[in-house]
Amino acid sequence: MVTTSALRLASPVPSSTQASTVYDRLRDDLLSGRLEPGRKLQMRFLTEMYQTGQTPLREALNRLTADGLVECREQRGFSVADISRNELVELTKTRCWVESLALRESIAASTPQWEEQLLLAGHRLGKTPRSLKSEQFEDNPEWERLHRAFHRTLIGNCGSQSLIAFCGQLADQLYRYRRLSIQKAFLSRHVADEHQAIMSAVLSGGTDQAVALIAAHYQQTAEVILRDRRIFPELQDSGELA
């Protein structure tokens, strides 16, 4: 006799659930750089790598295309979104615009609860080392998680989930660039001081100062990446400094 529990165990995983799982795994691999910019995403390779069928895989790839992390080229299938200096400049400019708006709204609607959340997020980030090793850079995944939480908390009181979601999408697209130049940025930046300055301005109600600081924070990151010849080898031909 087949029991109800046995039937449940034997039931196939719904396609939507499979697609969500594949989406999460693919997104992680795209953001981490394990799937490098410009790489063609062959369906056979992906179905074997992620142990899934083509239907949930295509659904996941379509979602990632909407996120700007994957490109769908007519008659050529899917590829990892490529990188360019122009796109980096445009994404950075757009992020400064939309997060400035979101931050202004967050500060205008400030509550003691939100300020406490921001203090806690800033404290946790500040206490976490950026690198796992002191003698050489080794990325700390926990720092990245807390870094994202801090920036999301800054704009999380703006009152618009759509705006927060769009800011998150821009952060994902720019994270791919940050990952490529992360070691160089670590050596040349004092991001802990920058975060502290932004938080202090926010908590003191200095809206214009906070907005200026967060824009400068993102622009400095972009400048480090734009001058990295390992990412943009054409800089050597143009004579620009790395």
Short mmCIF file of C-alpha atoms in Angstrom, two decimals:
data_model
loop_
_atom_site.label_atom_id
_atom_site.label_comp_id
_atom_site.label_asym_id
_atom_site.label_seq_id
_atom_site.Cartn_x
_atom_site.Cartn_y
_atom_site.Cartn_z
CA MET A 1 0.00 0.00 0.00
CA VAL A 2 1.36 3.41 -0.99
CA THR A 3 1.02 5.99 1.77
CA THR A 4 0.15 9.67 1.29
CA SER A 5 3.59 10.69 2.56
CA ALA A 6 5.25 8.42 0.03
CA LEU A 7 3.22 10.02 -2.75
CA ARG A 8 4.30 13.45 -1.59
CA LEU A 9 7.94 12.40 -1.64
CA ALA A 10 7.58 10.97 -5.12
CA SER A 11 5.84 14.07 -6.52
CA PRO A 12 7.95 16.06 -8.96
CA VAL A 13 9.20 19.46 -7.89
CA PRO A 14 6.97 22.16 -9.46
CA SER A 15 8.56 23.90 -12.44
CA SER A 16 8.18 27.33 -10.79
CA THR A 17 10.12 26.10 -7.74
CA GLN A 18 12.85 24.63 -9.95
CA ALA A 19 13.05 27.90 -11.88
CA SER A 20 13.43 29.91 -8.67
CA THR A 21 16.19 27.61 -7.43
CA VAL A 22 18.04 27.76 -10.75
CA TYR A 23 17.56 31.54 -10.85
CA ASP A 24 19.16 31.93 -7.41
CA ARG A 25 22.12 29.69 -8.29
CA LEU A 26 22.68 31.30 -11.68
CA ARG A 27 22.42 34.79 -10.18
CA ASP A 28 25.08 33.94 -7.59
CA ASP A 29 27.40 32.61 -10.28
CA LEU A 30 26.85 35.66 -12.47
CA LEU A 31 27.46 38.14 -9.65
CA SER A 32 30.51 36.29 -8.35
CA GLY A 33 32.10 36.17 -11.80
CA ARG A 34 32.15 32.38 -12.00
CA LEU A 35 30.25 32.88 -15.24
CA GLU A 36 32.40 35.58 -16.84
CA PRO A 37 31.06 38.55 -18.86
CA GLY A 38 30.36 37.76 -22.51
CA ARG A 39 30.31 33.99 -22.06
CA LYS A 40 27.76 32.14 -24.18
CA LEU A 41 25.32 30.21 -22.00
CA GLN A 42 24.78 26.94 -23.82
CA MET A 43 21.66 25.11 -22.73
CA ARG A 44 23.29 21.69 -22.62
CA PHE A 45 26.08 22.98 -20.38
CA LEU A 46 23.59 24.73 -18.08
CA THR A 47 21.20 21.79 -17.77
CA GLU A 48 24.10 19.56 -16.72
CA MET A 49 25.69 22.13 -14.42
CA TYR A 50 22.46 22.98 -12.59
CA GLN A 51 20.80 19.57 -12.92
CA THR A 52 17.55 20.92 -14.30
CA GLY A 53 15.35 20.81 -17.39
CA GLN A 54 15.19 23.37 -20.16
CA THR A 55 11.80 24.83 -19.15
CA PRO A 56 12.78 26.05 -15.65
CA LEU A 57 16.18 27.03 -17.03
CA ARG A 58 14.68 29.23 -19.72
CA GLU A 59 12.36 30.81 -17.17
CA ALA A 60 15.32 31.61 -14.94
CA LEU A 61 17.32 33.01 -17.87
CA ASN A 62 14.43 35.23 -18.92
CA ARG A 63 14.24 36.64 -15.38
CA LEU A 64 17.98 37.28 -15.38
CA THR A 65 17.66 39.00 -18.75
CA ALA A 66 15.08 41.35 -17.22
CA ASP A 67 17.55 41.96 -14.36
CA GLY A 68 20.21 43.01 -16.85
CA LEU A 69 22.59 40.18 -15.93
CA VAL A 70 22.00 38.07 -19.05
CA GLU A 71 21.56 39.03 -22.69
CA CYS A 72 19.27 37.25 -25.14
CA ARG A 73 20.61 37.61 -28.65
CA GLU A 74 18.37 36.80 -31.59
CA GLN A 75 19.25 33.47 -33.16
CA ARG A 76 22.25 33.20 -30.82
CA GLY A 77 20.67 32.29 -27.50
CA PHE A 78 21.69 33.58 -24.09
CA SER A 79 25.00 35.08 -22.99
CA VAL A 80 26.32 36.62 -19.80
CA ALA A 81 25.87 40.39 -20.07
CA ASP A 82 29.10 41.95 -21.25
CA ILE A 83 30.82 44.89 -19.54
CA SER A 84 31.88 48.27 -20.88
CA ARG A 85 33.19 51.57 -19.59
CA ASN A 86 30.12 53.38 -20.97
CA GLU A 87 27.74 51.04 -19.17
CA LEU A 88 29.63 51.43 -15.89
CA VAL A 89 29.42 55.22 -16.13
CA GLU A 90 25.71 55.08 -17.00
CA LEU A 91 24.84 52.61 -14.24
CA THR A 92 26.75 54.65 -11.66
CA LYS A 93 25.04 57.87 -12.72
CA THR A 94 21.63 56.24 -12.58
CA ARG A 95 22.30 54.71 -9.17
CA CYS A 96 23.36 58.09 -7.80
CA TRP A 97 20.14 59.63 -9.12
CA VAL A 98 17.69 57.06 -7.82
CA GLU A 99 19.39 56.38 -4.49
CA SER A 100 19.66 60.11 -3.82
CA LEU A 101 15.88 60.29 -4.21
CA ALA A 102 15.33 57.22 -2.06
CA LEU A 103 17.69 58.49 0.65
CA ARG A 104 16.00 61.90 0.77
CA GLU A 105 12.64 60.20 1.22
CA SER A 106 14.03 57.89 3.91
CA ILE A 107 15.44 60.81 5.91
CA ALA A 108 12.24 62.82 5.49
CA ALA A 109 10.23 59.92 6.93
CA SER A 110 12.78 59.15 9.65
CA THR A 111 11.58 57.25 12.71
CA PRO A 112 13.42 56.10 15.86
CA GLN A 113 12.97 52.49 14.70
CA TRP A 114 14.60 53.18 11.33
CA GLU A 115 17.48 55.06 12.95
CA GLU A 116 18.04 52.11 15.29
CA GLN A 117 18.06 49.72 12.34
CA LEU A 118 20.60 51.91 10.55
CA LEU A 119 22.84 52.15 13.61
CA LEU A 120 22.75 48.37 14.00
CA ALA A 121 23.47 47.77 10.29
CA GLY A 122 26.36 50.23 10.41
CA HIS A 123 27.74 48.73 13.61
CA ARG A 124 27.68 45.19 12.24
CA LEU A 125 29.34 46.26 8.99
CA GLY A 126 32.00 48.28 10.80
CA LYS A 127 32.91 45.35 13.05
CA THR A 128 33.34 42.92 10.14
CA PRO A 129 36.70 42.78 8.34
CA ARG A 130 36.64 43.48 4.62
CA SER A 131 39.33 40.87 3.98
CA LEU A 132 39.65 37.45 5.59
CA LYS A 133 43.43 37.88 5.66
CA SER A 134 45.43 40.87 6.83
CA GLU A 135 48.57 40.18 4.79
CA GLN A 136 46.73 39.83 1.46
CA PHE A 137 43.22 40.45 0.22
CA GLU A 138 40.74 37.59 0.49
CA ASP A 139 37.11 38.51 -0.02
CA ASN A 140 34.87 38.16 3.04
CA PRO A 141 31.36 37.05 1.95
CA GLU A 142 29.91 38.11 5.31
CA TRP A 143 31.15 41.66 4.75
CA GLU A 144 29.44 41.70 1.35
CA ARG A 145 26.16 40.55 2.91
CA LEU A 146 26.32 43.20 5.64
CA HIS A 147 27.40 45.84 3.12
CA ARG A 148 24.30 45.19 1.05
CA ALA A 149 22.15 45.25 4.20
CA PHE A 150 23.61 48.62 5.24
CA HIS A 151 22.92 50.26 1.89
CA ARG A 152 19.44 48.75 1.71
CA THR A 153 18.67 50.07 5.20
CA LEU A 154 19.74 53.56 4.16
CA ILE A 155 17.00 53.71 1.51
CA GLY A 156 14.62 51.21 3.12
CA ASN A 157 12.49 53.91 4.77
CA CYS A 158 11.64 55.69 1.50
CA GLY A 159 8.13 54.23 1.31
CA SER A 160 8.43 52.76 -2.20
CA GLN A 161 9.10 49.07 -2.69
CA SER A 162 9.39 49.62 -6.45
CA LEU A 163 12.14 52.18 -5.94
CA ILE A 164 13.95 49.90 -3.49
CA ALA A 165 13.72 47.01 -5.96
CA PHE A 166 15.12 49.15 -8.79
CA CYS A 167 17.99 50.27 -6.57
CA GLY A 168 18.68 46.61 -5.78
CA GLN A 169 18.77 45.75 -9.48
CA LEU A 170 21.29 48.52 -10.15
CA ALA A 171 23.37 47.35 -7.18
CA ASP A 172 23.48 43.83 -8.67
CA GLN A 173 24.60 45.09 -12.07
CA LEU A 174 27.32 47.25 -10.52
CA TYR A 175 28.42 44.46 -8.18
CA ARG A 176 29.67 42.52 -11.20
CA TYR A 177 32.03 45.40 -11.93
CA ARG A 178 33.09 45.73 -8.29
CA ARG A 179 33.99 42.05 -8.18
CA LEU A 180 36.37 42.48 -11.10
CA SER A 181 38.35 45.24 -9.40
CA ILE A 182 37.79 44.35 -5.77
CA GLN A 183 41.42 43.84 -4.79
CA LYS A 184 42.57 47.15 -6.23
CA ALA A 185 39.68 48.99 -4.56
CA PHE A 186 40.54 47.39 -1.22
CA LEU A 187 44.07 48.79 -1.37
CA SER A 188 43.04 52.31 -2.36
CA ARG A 189 39.86 53.01 -0.38
CA HIS A 190 38.81 53.62 3.21
CA VAL A 191 35.23 52.49 2.79
CA ALA A 192 34.61 52.09 6.52
CA ASP A 193 35.21 55.83 6.97
CA GLU A 194 32.94 56.58 4.02
CA HIS A 195 30.13 54.47 5.47
CA GLN A 196 30.52 56.12 8.86
CA ALA A 197 30.37 59.60 7.32
CA ILE A 198 27.21 58.74 5.37
CA MET A 199 25.51 57.31 8.45
CA SER A 200 26.47 60.27 10.62
CA ALA A 201 25.06 62.72 8.07
CA VAL A 202 21.82 60.75 7.83
CA LEU A 203 21.34 60.50 11.60
CA SER A 204 22.04 64.21 12.08
CA GLY A 205 19.42 65.10 9.46
CA GLY A 206 21.95 66.53 7.03
CA THR A 207 20.09 65.45 3.91
CA ASP A 208 22.11 67.34 1.32
CA GLN A 209 25.38 66.21 2.88
CA ALA A 210 24.24 62.59 3.06
CA VAL A 211 23.17 62.63 -0.58
CA ALA A 212 26.48 64.19 -1.65
CA LEU A 213 28.44 61.61 0.35
CA ILE A 214 26.61 58.59 -1.03
CA ALA A 215 27.00 59.87 -4.60
CA ALA A 216 30.74 60.41 -4.02
CA HIS A 217 30.92 56.91 -2.49
CA TYR A 218 29.59 55.31 -5.67
CA GLN A 219 31.55 57.58 -8.01
CA GLN A 220 34.85 56.77 -6.29
CA THR A 221 34.14 53.06 -6.73
CA ALA A 222 33.49 53.62 -10.43
CA GLU A 223 36.70 55.64 -10.83
CA VAL A 224 38.81 52.81 -9.39
CA ILE A 225 37.24 50.31 -11.79
CA LEU A 226 37.42 52.60 -14.83
CA ARG A 227 41.18 52.99 -14.36
CA ASP A 228 41.89 49.27 -13.96
CA ARG A 229 43.76 47.98 -17.03
CA ARG A 230 43.06 44.37 -16.09
CA ILE A 231 39.39 45.02 -16.77
CA PHE A 232 39.74 47.52 -19.59
CA PRO A 233 43.01 46.65 -21.41
CA GLU A 234 42.30 49.34 -24.00
CA LEU A 235 43.57 51.84 -21.42
CA GLN A 236 47.12 50.76 -22.24
CA ASP A 237 46.65 51.77 -25.87
CA SER A 238 45.09 55.11 -24.95
CA GLY A 239 47.86 55.93 -22.49
CA GLU A 240 45.50 56.32 -19.52
CA LEU A 241 46.84 55.37 -16.10
CA ALA A 242 45.77 52.22 -14.27
#
